[in-house]
XYZ file of C-alpha atoms in Angstrom:
685
model
C -122.958 -91.803 -130.479
C -124.401 -94.343 -132.869
C -122.951 -97.843 -132.136
C -124.718 -99.483 -135.056
C -121.988 -101.722 -137.068
C -120.861 -100.422 -140.215
C -121.987 -103.478 -142.163
C -125.646 -102.892 -141.044
C -125.736 -99.444 -142.499
C -127.536 -99.057 -145.863
C -127.176 -96.031 -148.040
C -130.556 -94.983 -149.387
C -130.620 -92.390 -152.279
C -134.296 -93.289 -153.392
C -135.454 -90.115 -151.260
C -133.771 -87.873 -153.545
C -135.133 -86.691 -156.886
C -132.639 -87.322 -159.995
C -132.485 -83.737 -161.472
C -132.784 -83.578 -165.142
C -131.006 -81.226 -167.399
C -133.856 -78.861 -167.359
C -133.625 -78.623 -163.714
C -129.866 -77.947 -163.696
C -130.317 -75.336 -166.432
C -133.290 -73.554 -164.533
C -131.220 -73.477 -161.267
C -128.162 -71.963 -163.240
C -130.443 -69.291 -164.956
C -131.793 -68.213 -161.503
C -128.155 -67.799 -160.072
C -127.476 -65.622 -163.085
C -129.723 -62.910 -161.839
C -131.693 -62.624 -165.177
C -128.945 -63.495 -167.547
C -129.575 -66.045 -170.217
C -128.183 -69.596 -169.847
C -125.783 -68.885 -172.920
C -123.581 -66.755 -170.801
C -122.209 -69.958 -169.192
C -121.242 -71.359 -172.603
C -117.751 -70.575 -173.420
C -116.427 -70.353 -177.046
C -113.326 -71.902 -178.190
C -110.735 -71.451 -181.172
C -111.803 -74.904 -182.277
C -115.377 -73.587 -182.705
C -116.538 -76.097 -180.103
C -118.790 -74.514 -177.341
C -117.639 -75.402 -173.813
C -120.647 -76.201 -171.872
C -120.727 -75.666 -168.037
C -122.263 -79.097 -167.594
C -121.999 -82.361 -169.232
C -124.289 -85.397 -168.579
C -124.393 -89.073 -169.073
C -126.820 -88.543 -172.134
C -124.053 -86.695 -173.708
C -121.684 -89.720 -173.963
C -124.412 -92.297 -174.633
C -123.810 -92.566 -178.453
C -120.353 -92.183 -178.625
C -118.540 -95.057 -180.504
C -115.673 -95.475 -178.203
C -117.559 -95.247 -175.045
C -117.462 -98.896 -174.283
C -113.937 -99.573 -175.486
C -111.111 -100.458 -173.183
C -107.397 -99.451 -173.057
C -104.908 -101.037 -175.313
C -107.698 -101.966 -177.931
C -108.734 -100.030 -181.167
C -109.599 -97.224 -181.549
C -107.167 -96.695 -178.472
C -109.064 -93.558 -177.242
C -108.512 -94.737 -173.681
C -104.768 -95.621 -174.257
C -102.111 -97.339 -176.629
C -101.526 -100.168 -173.892
C -103.704 -102.085 -171.649
C -101.553 -101.260 -168.552
C -101.397 -97.688 -169.192
C -99.058 -96.092 -166.644
C -99.194 -99.060 -164.310
C -96.102 -100.416 -166.178
C -93.629 -97.893 -164.647
C -95.159 -94.592 -165.656
C -94.340 -92.284 -168.511
C -90.745 -91.472 -169.531
C -89.505 -88.291 -167.718
C -87.504 -86.548 -170.676
C -85.502 -83.472 -170.326
C -84.476 -81.353 -173.237
C -80.731 -80.415 -173.365
C -79.709 -78.174 -176.102
C -75.891 -77.397 -175.200
C -73.724 -76.665 -178.023
C -70.656 -78.901 -176.649
C -70.894 -82.479 -176.142
C -68.933 -82.277 -172.850
C -71.443 -79.728 -171.410
C -74.461 -82.055 -172.478
C -73.007 -85.210 -171.033
C -72.280 -83.394 -167.638
C -76.081 -82.250 -167.176
C -77.366 -85.606 -168.683
C -75.620 -87.633 -166.103
C -76.722 -85.381 -163.363
C -80.388 -85.583 -164.676
C -80.277 -89.347 -164.835
C -79.137 -89.474 -161.336
C -82.088 -87.317 -160.202
C -85.183 -88.820 -161.922
C -84.601 -88.366 -165.566
C -85.273 -91.394 -167.673
C -85.459 -90.273 -171.236
C -83.325 -87.732 -173.268
C -84.670 -85.066 -175.701
C -81.558 -84.371 -177.756
C -81.713 -80.972 -179.318
C -79.440 -80.499 -182.390
C -78.290 -77.186 -183.779
C -79.494 -76.152 -187.435
C -76.474 -77.097 -189.315
C -76.599 -80.753 -187.810
C -80.302 -81.054 -188.774
C -79.373 -79.736 -192.358
C -76.681 -82.226 -192.928
C -73.723 -79.648 -192.665
C -70.573 -79.953 -190.851
C -69.682 -76.789 -188.587
C -67.041 -75.461 -190.610
C -69.423 -75.415 -193.622
C -72.099 -73.593 -191.516
C -72.635 -69.918 -190.569
C -70.912 -69.072 -187.640
C -73.771 -67.864 -185.465
C -75.742 -71.071 -186.346
C -73.194 -73.596 -184.761
C -74.238 -74.669 -181.501
C -77.266 -72.243 -181.431
C -80.097 -73.909 -179.487
C -78.665 -77.351 -179.788
C -75.723 -79.664 -179.948
C -72.962 -79.512 -182.744
C -72.629 -83.082 -183.617
C -70.494 -83.836 -186.891
C -68.898 -87.285 -186.070
C -69.407 -90.754 -184.196
C -66.846 -89.351 -181.720
C -69.069 -86.535 -180.730
C -72.143 -88.934 -180.038
C -69.554 -90.960 -177.948
C -68.607 -87.958 -175.912
C -72.159 -86.727 -175.608
C -73.377 -89.938 -174.495
C -70.444 -91.158 -172.093
C -71.459 -93.305 -169.387
C -75.032 -93.627 -170.514
C -76.491 -96.966 -171.130
C -79.316 -96.433 -173.584
C -81.153 -99.877 -172.684
C -82.889 -97.818 -169.968
C -82.957 -94.381 -171.444
C -85.330 -93.460 -174.306
C -83.728 -91.380 -176.904
C -85.654 -88.457 -178.625
C -83.867 -86.780 -181.507
C -84.982 -84.855 -184.578
C -82.644 -85.443 -187.485
C -84.183 -82.873 -189.714
C -85.367 -83.823 -193.168
C -83.304 -87.020 -193.245
C -82.101 -88.986 -189.965
C -79.731 -91.370 -191.671
C -76.444 -89.751 -190.992
C -77.475 -89.184 -187.272
C -78.681 -92.617 -186.720
C -75.485 -93.984 -188.406
C -73.314 -91.948 -185.988
C -75.289 -93.376 -183.021
C -75.120 -97.040 -184.236
C -71.443 -96.618 -184.622
C -71.288 -95.123 -181.007
C -72.973 -98.295 -179.873
C -70.546 -100.640 -181.717
C -67.702 -98.749 -180.468
C -68.642 -99.146 -177.042
C -69.492 -102.915 -177.509
C -73.222 -102.369 -176.815
C -76.153 -103.991 -178.787
C -77.999 -101.996 -181.411
C -81.539 -103.419 -180.313
C -81.342 -101.543 -177.046
C -82.099 -98.333 -178.836
C -85.552 -97.179 -177.757
C -87.365 -93.820 -178.598
C -87.137 -91.896 -181.649
C -84.198 -90.951 -183.961
C -86.567 -89.347 -186.644
C -86.899 -87.617 -189.682
C -89.802 -85.080 -190.579
C -89.148 -83.537 -194.058
C -92.678 -82.013 -194.212
C -92.100 -80.529 -190.734
C -88.865 -79.130 -191.790
C -90.627 -77.576 -194.849
C -93.282 -75.944 -192.715
C -90.844 -74.620 -190.087
C -87.745 -73.541 -192.135
C -89.380 -72.916 -195.529
C -87.141 -75.289 -197.674
C -85.810 -78.790 -197.674
C -81.954 -79.487 -198.012
C -82.737 -82.439 -200.330
C -85.202 -83.480 -202.590
C -88.455 -84.658 -201.037
C -88.280 -87.992 -203.088
C -84.778 -88.604 -201.596
C -86.165 -87.850 -198.107
C -88.824 -90.534 -198.594
C -86.358 -92.941 -199.899
C -84.244 -92.557 -196.832
C -87.154 -92.846 -194.497
C -88.342 -96.255 -196.080
C -84.944 -97.826 -195.763
C -84.394 -96.567 -192.196
C -88.028 -97.862 -191.195
C -87.161 -101.421 -192.659
C -83.732 -101.575 -191.093
C -85.047 -100.366 -187.613
C -87.874 -103.034 -187.731
C -85.231 -105.780 -188.087
C -82.371 -104.403 -185.947
C -84.008 -101.940 -183.528
C -87.690 -102.581 -183.145
C -88.055 -100.340 -180.194
C -86.708 -97.362 -182.247
C -89.061 -95.117 -184.376
C -87.251 -93.546 -187.362
C -89.976 -90.939 -188.193
C -90.508 -88.148 -185.829
C -93.885 -86.443 -186.643
C -93.991 -83.046 -185.232
C -97.146 -81.322 -184.586
C -95.793 -78.946 -181.983
C -94.611 -76.441 -184.622
C -98.139 -76.055 -185.682
C -99.156 -75.499 -181.984
C -96.654 -72.790 -181.379
C -97.412 -71.022 -184.621
C -100.978 -70.453 -183.080
C -102.972 -73.325 -184.585
C -106.045 -74.680 -182.518
C -106.318 -78.277 -181.289
C -108.212 -79.335 -184.325
C -105.764 -77.728 -186.936
C -102.877 -79.433 -184.989
C -104.574 -82.709 -185.157
C -105.303 -82.427 -188.771
C -101.818 -81.458 -189.782
C -100.577 -84.424 -187.824
C -103.041 -86.715 -189.660
C -102.344 -85.221 -193.161
C -98.520 -85.641 -192.517
C -98.763 -89.129 -191.318
C -100.956 -90.100 -194.342
C -98.429 -88.694 -196.596
C -95.752 -90.693 -194.962
C -97.625 -93.805 -195.093
C -98.524 -93.422 -198.761
C -94.902 -92.667 -199.748
C -93.419 -95.537 -197.848
C -96.063 -98.005 -199.007
C -95.648 -97.030 -202.500
C -91.999 -97.870 -201.935
C -92.692 -101.188 -200.903
C -92.893 -101.130 -197.110
C -96.000 -102.695 -195.622
C -98.317 -100.673 -193.776
C -97.815 -102.140 -190.451
C -94.101 -101.552 -190.474
C -94.580 -98.041 -191.890
C -97.186 -97.136 -189.022
C -94.816 -98.586 -186.374
C -92.124 -96.347 -187.481
C -93.811 -93.105 -186.877
C -93.728 -91.319 -183.491
C -95.886 -88.329 -182.778
C -94.377 -85.094 -181.051
C -96.990 -82.870 -179.670
C -97.064 -79.579 -177.640
C -99.453 -79.291 -174.728
C -101.036 -75.962 -174.023
C -102.906 -74.276 -171.276
C -106.410 -75.026 -171.722
C -106.527 -78.490 -169.764
C -109.609 -80.391 -170.830
C -109.109 -79.628 -174.599
C -105.376 -80.687 -174.346
C -106.680 -84.033 -172.566
C -109.171 -84.473 -175.321
C -106.417 -83.636 -178.064
C -104.345 -86.484 -176.973
C -107.346 -88.889 -176.806
C -108.595 -87.904 -180.213
C -105.027 -88.285 -181.719
C -105.014 -91.807 -180.817
C -108.651 -92.467 -182.091
C -107.995 -90.748 -185.390
C -104.539 -92.254 -186.144
C -106.057 -95.702 -185.617
C -108.697 -94.840 -188.337
C -105.978 -93.728 -190.745
C -103.803 -96.564 -190.233
C -106.649 -99.026 -190.690
C -107.470 -97.386 -194.014
C -103.918 -97.960 -195.332
C -104.220 -101.921 -194.303
C -102.324 -101.819 -190.966
C -103.136 -104.264 -188.150
C -104.460 -103.553 -184.728
C -100.963 -103.478 -183.066
C -99.598 -101.008 -185.518
C -102.395 -98.660 -185.111
C -101.517 -97.723 -181.575
C -99.996 -94.493 -181.567
C -96.856 -93.507 -179.615
C -97.084 -89.930 -178.179
C -94.216 -87.909 -176.847
C -95.679 -84.497 -175.255
C -93.887 -81.252 -174.556
C -95.044 -78.325 -172.738
C -95.804 -75.536 -175.139
C -93.544 -72.740 -176.002
C -96.005 -70.175 -177.178
C -97.726 -69.270 -173.874
C -94.529 -68.902 -172.031
C -93.128 -65.534 -171.030
C -89.815 -63.922 -170.413
C -91.739 -61.288 -167.955
C -92.669 -62.661 -164.705
C -91.057 -66.022 -165.751
C -91.939 -67.816 -162.493
C -95.497 -67.994 -163.526
C -94.366 -70.394 -166.246
C -93.888 -72.917 -163.466
C -97.625 -72.854 -162.864
C -98.176 -73.153 -166.657
C -96.029 -76.131 -167.128
C -97.423 -77.827 -164.203
C -101.062 -77.583 -165.552
C -99.742 -78.867 -169.106
C -97.795 -81.698 -167.472
C -100.807 -82.850 -165.628
C -102.930 -82.588 -169.001
C -100.166 -84.740 -170.936
C -100.270 -87.269 -168.067
C -103.901 -87.573 -167.861
C -104.203 -87.867 -171.651
C -101.923 -90.727 -171.661
C -98.448 -89.453 -173.172
C -95.603 -92.094 -173.284
C -92.930 -89.623 -172.766
C -93.154 -86.060 -171.587
C -90.772 -83.154 -171.473
C -91.468 -80.333 -169.145
C -89.515 -77.133 -170.357
C -87.736 -75.081 -167.713
C -89.505 -72.107 -166.753
C -86.580 -69.809 -167.714
C -86.506 -71.125 -171.249
C -87.803 -67.858 -172.802
C -84.726 -66.033 -171.368
C -82.176 -68.310 -173.016
C -80.164 -71.292 -171.606
C -81.787 -72.864 -168.546
C -79.781 -73.232 -165.422
C -79.451 -76.170 -162.997
C -82.228 -75.001 -160.745
C -85.043 -74.382 -163.490
C -84.051 -77.894 -164.989
C -84.330 -79.421 -161.472
C -87.850 -77.962 -161.099
C -88.959 -79.237 -164.293
C -87.930 -82.794 -163.620
C -89.691 -82.558 -160.091
C -92.979 -81.574 -161.529
C -93.038 -84.862 -163.228
C -91.927 -86.720 -160.210
C -94.433 -85.186 -157.950
C -97.141 -86.085 -160.570
C -96.035 -89.622 -160.342
C -95.181 -90.311 -156.925
C -97.204 -87.896 -154.894
C -100.314 -87.386 -157.198
C -99.956 -91.219 -157.875
C -101.152 -90.845 -161.464
C -98.991 -94.090 -162.140
C -101.632 -96.103 -160.284
C -104.357 -95.201 -162.775
C -105.322 -96.625 -166.190
C -107.015 -93.902 -168.270
C -107.606 -91.205 -165.603
C -109.904 -89.267 -167.820
C -112.233 -92.404 -168.815
C -115.825 -91.883 -167.994
C -115.565 -88.189 -167.523
C -118.485 -86.704 -169.399
C -116.792 -83.709 -170.388
C -113.579 -85.177 -171.501
C -115.350 -88.004 -173.436
C -117.797 -85.326 -175.195
C -114.855 -83.131 -176.000
C -112.766 -86.037 -177.277
C -115.779 -86.871 -179.839
C -116.276 -83.103 -180.844
C -112.747 -82.429 -181.431
C -112.024 -85.678 -183.224
C -114.890 -84.691 -185.800
C -113.497 -81.303 -186.231
C -110.125 -82.429 -186.815
C -111.209 -85.204 -189.270
C -113.117 -82.557 -191.168
C -109.925 -80.368 -191.528
C -107.847 -83.506 -192.459
C -110.320 -84.148 -195.239
C -110.134 -80.574 -196.619
C -106.297 -80.991 -196.558
C -106.521 -83.975 -198.474
C -108.935 -82.322 -201.035
C -106.104 -79.750 -201.567
C -103.886 -82.543 -202.699
C -102.418 -83.546 -199.523
C -100.155 -82.049 -196.945
C -97.266 -81.147 -199.350
C -99.638 -79.307 -201.743
C -101.359 -77.749 -198.724
C -97.971 -76.528 -197.390
C -96.512 -75.144 -200.787
C -99.751 -73.658 -201.626
C -100.227 -71.888 -198.398
C -103.513 -73.343 -197.305
C -102.201 -74.605 -193.898
C -100.394 -71.409 -193.138
C -103.349 -69.043 -193.942
C -105.582 -71.279 -191.905
C -103.490 -71.254 -188.800
C -102.656 -67.322 -189.352
C -106.332 -66.561 -189.000
C -106.627 -68.491 -185.662
C -103.156 -66.839 -184.382
C -104.731 -63.399 -185.334
C -107.707 -64.136 -183.289
C -105.598 -65.057 -180.354
C -103.543 -61.984 -180.687
C -106.645 -59.756 -180.726
C -108.169 -61.580 -177.543
C -104.716 -61.052 -175.674
C -104.770 -57.340 -176.806
C -108.311 -56.807 -175.448
C -107.614 -58.946 -172.259
C -110.287 -61.407 -173.326
C -107.468 -64.025 -172.973
C -104.971 -63.434 -169.927
C -101.202 -64.042 -169.666
C -100.644 -63.490 -166.030
C -97.837 -60.957 -165.456
C -97.971 -59.756 -169.151
C -101.367 -58.300 -170.200
C -102.950 -58.815 -166.711
C -101.521 -58.159 -163.136
C -98.306 -57.139 -164.352
C -95.449 -55.966 -161.954
C -93.994 -52.998 -163.276
C -91.349 -52.893 -160.520
C -90.035 -56.416 -161.602
C -86.290 -56.940 -161.848
C -85.266 -58.842 -164.882
C -83.374 -61.869 -164.722
C -80.046 -61.971 -166.686
C -80.306 -63.519 -169.957
C -77.972 -65.905 -171.869
C -74.937 -64.031 -173.429
C -75.101 -63.254 -177.101
C -73.826 -65.679 -179.617
C -70.408 -65.284 -181.058
C -68.160 -67.397 -183.057
C -66.055 -68.941 -180.219
C -67.929 -72.332 -180.820
C -67.694 -72.049 -184.417
C -63.876 -71.528 -184.289
C -63.388 -74.288 -181.676
C -65.616 -76.810 -183.706
C -63.743 -75.964 -186.755
C -60.200 -76.567 -185.243
C -61.476 -79.844 -183.679
C -62.787 -81.098 -187.021
C -59.554 -80.302 -188.834
C -57.659 -82.179 -186.430
C -60.126 -85.234 -186.537
C -59.876 -85.171 -190.458
C -55.952 -85.121 -190.253
C -55.958 -87.943 -187.769
C -58.355 -90.474 -189.556
C -57.418 -93.155 -192.029
C -57.718 -91.535 -195.192
C -57.956 -94.686 -197.497
C -60.628 -96.344 -195.255
C -62.586 -93.060 -195.194
C -62.637 -92.611 -199.000
C -63.589 -96.225 -199.719
C -66.403 -96.111 -197.294
C -67.744 -92.958 -198.590
C -67.490 -94.436 -202.248
C -69.381 -97.436 -201.178
C -72.015 -95.492 -199.737
C -72.443 -93.400 -202.920
C -72.527 -96.527 -204.997
C -75.096 -98.079 -202.731
C -77.346 -94.928 -202.929
C -77.138 -95.138 -206.618
C -77.866 -98.931 -207.261
C -78.257 -101.025 -204.160
C -80.766 -99.329 -201.841
C -80.760 -102.451 -199.621
C -77.127 -101.777 -198.679
C -77.492 -98.031 -198.013
C -78.099 -98.114 -194.243
C -75.292 -100.645 -193.634
C -72.940 -98.505 -195.900
C -73.730 -95.300 -193.837
C -72.952 -97.021 -190.661
C -69.720 -98.397 -192.018
C -68.832 -94.785 -193.199
C -69.515 -93.462 -189.765
C -67.181 -96.262 -188.172
C -64.477 -95.283 -190.958
C -64.502 -91.603 -189.745
C -66.977 -89.858 -192.252
C -68.648 -86.823 -190.795
C -72.482 -86.211 -190.786
C -72.177 -83.554 -193.693
C -69.955 -86.024 -195.795
C -72.649 -88.779 -195.363
C -75.490 -86.543 -196.101
C -73.685 -85.173 -199.268
C -73.240 -88.757 -200.378
C -76.716 -89.760 -199.799
C -78.159 -86.848 -201.899
C -78.980 -87.206 -205.498
C -78.802 -84.312 -208.032
C -82.358 -85.237 -209.177
C -85.524 -83.499 -207.875
C -86.415 -79.977 -207.188
C -86.097 -78.481 -203.719
C -89.407 -77.586 -202.409
C -90.134 -74.287 -200.770
C -93.042 -72.885 -198.709
C -93.878 -69.945 -196.431
C -92.543 -70.772 -192.882
C -94.752 -70.939 -189.991
C -93.687 -68.290 -187.406
C -92.611 -69.662 -184.218
C -93.240 -66.663 -181.771
C -94.378 -66.549 -178.418
C -97.765 -64.720 -177.469
C -95.941 -62.398 -174.923
C -93.462 -60.980 -177.365
C -95.468 -57.922 -178.444
C -96.172 -57.023 -174.634
C -92.448 -57.672 -173.951
C -91.527 -55.095 -176.558
C -93.834 -52.589 -175.142
C -92.452 -52.969 -171.711
C -88.803 -52.488 -173.077
C -89.980 -49.348 -174.916
C -91.320 -48.184 -171.540
C -88.231 -48.961 -169.809
C -86.037 -47.332 -172.510
C -88.286 -44.200 -172.112
C -87.713 -44.190 -168.351
C -84.089 -44.577 -168.593
C -83.698 -41.736 -171.295
C -85.556 -39.340 -168.823
C -83.368 -40.296 -165.819
C -85.279 -43.064 -164.129
C -85.014 -43.559 -160.511
C -82.419 -46.449 -160.757
C -84.730 -49.160 -159.487
C -84.056 -51.197 -162.693
C -80.254 -51.188 -163.652
C -80.608 -53.501 -166.400
C -83.114 -53.826 -169.449
C -85.249 -57.032 -169.899
C -83.371 -60.072 -171.283
C -82.556 -60.048 -174.841
C -82.794 -56.331 -175.286
C -80.128 -53.661 -175.176
C -79.934 -50.313 -173.622
C -80.990 -48.602 -176.668
C -79.282 -46.784 -179.215
C -76.537 -44.341 -178.157
C -76.587 -45.227 -174.506
C -74.968 -47.767 -172.201
C -75.391 -49.137 -168.561
C -73.131 -47.331 -165.794
C -69.852 -49.104 -165.063
C -69.827 -50.731 -161.687
C -69.060 -48.377 -158.867
C -69.916 -45.507 -160.990
C -72.915 -43.271 -160.414
C -75.584 -42.890 -163.204
C -75.129 -39.697 -164.939
C -77.424 -36.887 -164.296
C -80.521 -36.645 -166.478
C -80.996 -33.689 -168.602
C -83.259 -31.041 -167.681
C -86.668 -32.252 -169.145
C -89.262 -31.109 -166.774
C -91.552 -33.328 -164.633
C -91.372 -36.919 -165.715
C -94.831 -38.267 -166.748
C -95.149 -41.959 -166.885
C -98.230 -44.131 -168.405
C -100.655 -44.740 -165.328
C -100.160 -48.641 -166.234
C -96.625 -48.169 -165.173
C -97.385 -46.693 -161.701
C -99.476 -49.731 -160.468
C -97.738 -51.299 -157.475
C -96.162 -47.942 -156.432
C -97.234 -45.596 -153.541
C -97.976 -41.996 -154.777
C -98.479 -39.089 -152.762
C -102.284 -38.510 -151.806
C -102.963 -35.906 -154.391
C -101.257 -37.786 -157.320
C -103.050 -40.872 -156.263
C -106.361 -39.232 -156.286
C -105.923 -37.699 -159.855
C -104.850 -40.993 -161.004
C -108.027 -42.785 -159.752
C -110.113 -40.000 -161.039
C -108.422 -40.434 -164.554
C -109.049 -44.310 -164.433
C -112.717 -43.809 -163.451
C -113.293 -41.395 -166.232
C -111.749 -43.738 -168.709
C -114.139 -46.552 -167.566
C -117.163 -44.314 -167.750
C -116.111 -43.346 -171.380
C -115.749 -46.802 -172.387
C -118.834 -47.951 -171.057
C -117.536 -50.663 -168.491
C -117.407 -51.012 -164.840
C -115.052 -53.065 -163.036
C -116.492 -56.358 -161.573
C -113.699 -57.860 -159.357
C -109.834 -57.570 -159.924
C -108.856 -57.811 -163.644
C -112.371 -58.483 -165.007
C -114.469 -56.108 -167.146
C -118.276 -56.598 -167.599
C -119.876 -54.514 -170.133
C -122.910 -52.509 -169.356
C -125.425 -54.107 -171.496
C -124.486 -57.284 -169.470
C -125.784 -55.772 -166.321
C -129.310 -55.868 -165.263
C -131.135 -52.791 -165.890
C -131.992 -51.704 -162.480
C -131.483 -48.435 -160.724
C -128.460 -48.497 -158.514
C -128.987 -47.936 -154.642
C -127.979 -44.482 -153.393
C -124.471 -44.368 -151.805
C -124.192 -43.858 -148.111
C -121.505 -42.642 -146.038
C -120.188 -45.159 -143.641
C -121.066 -43.910 -139.926
C -118.229 -44.916 -137.586
C -115.414 -47.448 -137.972
C -115.551 -50.943 -139.264
C -115.088 -53.820 -136.578
């Protein structure tokens, strides 16, 4: 054993030759068996080629390479301490229709690691409608039905918002929602300045997602300006504009398009607020970005870094100071790549996406439960979603790092290339007349649709893989139970509660408060926010406040909505058709229920408990698609016929299998004569 002291050891690397890029490329080509080096370069939907190797020379000329976290252009982080100051906020989205149910799960989550709340609201609440004025099927669907300050009190009972960031989308106008929340704070004797997070409006996001605005765009901008000024003076930690880019991601946009849409929307908001007299720094601080994180790890890390870099440039162009140019990011695992088939794979997808968000520097993060595509998540899936973030913080120790991706040649280069691509698209949107004109004219929708079509084609041809869906599917999978179908029970319940609430309130005080709000809207804008809060305290509903805040001037904009669909939905529909065919021909009973969200088919119904399945009509031998037989043990002669059929299809298609689930075209193979096949002599050891 060598007893030489460690201090006397010296590491010498001068005996090794420093490999050049050409040396690496030559070695890579030799390992490819004659294939060109370009085979290792992967295309991307952003048009950025992903190289197999990045070197120091690639980052030498980058303008942000020598910057530090917390300083412009903020590519390395919005704050100097990064996650060292306590880590990112662990958010959880709760979409219960009833306030009492939401409060129960919120308190349980806060006891188990949750530090932020993503408050999902139903469609009528976001549109400024009371439950009794909405469609029955819309009340409580995918979010809380909130109509009064009392509902806010019930939903947040026992919660101190001084230590919990609140993230809520108020739709095209957030003033009624914020008034109800402030009234809740005052009723509980709590200060308003403890509110943190974002209770925000995003009218252009509503236009893109829902095709129409419930109020004139100028009215929405007027209210946004007033709320931003009020929050700057009374709740400086609260943003009042929630700029959503996740809806573009879930519509199929690539990372450059998602960033460009966010930049163009943010520029439109800054332009509108500064034209109404608000300074650029205050307007920029009011904007909070909400982004989706997809499955391509390095591109998603680069996306968050590029968002901060480009936003700092936009704010500087409007005259904002350095502090206001630091972008606040809330990230959420994407919906588009999640599946109802084999839903446990969603755990793996969400974990990778959560890691990308943490490495990219998100301030708050919401990991969606793995069973979200099936309907309402349960306690187990919410617990797993929380624990993913807790493990990243406490076991992966990501909270002990500042800018974990800093210095990575690949991430730094991708950040620069993605930022340039996004900036070019942002300039194109500006040439179209800005984000409003680009949405109403269909430019944004058509650009995203072209990329979404490419994604769909790649999935159909298995160039892209969704594990469990278009590759490695489990045909014997037993479906999980889905959420019960919506009915009008909650609508009736909410209508009765609201009628009782209106009968019990002080009618005179309520009428006077609404009159004062309408008068302030018409002639005293500086008093609008205070009047809205007073109306909420006097018992006004969100629908009544929204009506008083609207003017009759201005046309309601319309646009083609962006489809919010999951990539797996066509494959899930095919699976359902195959199951329905099996059931109609007298299946073997392995699957007693159809996939979630689907029925048993027209004219058929499941057998009652304890009753045998009715006998199938005589239709001859049942023939199934070979793809449905994978994973089943067939008799020897049938197995041989199936294998022969598969070999014939592969020969006719001109392909050969190269490992499980991967296809290699013949033209990609070396043109050598294959060795003769020899029969194995003896048993393998």
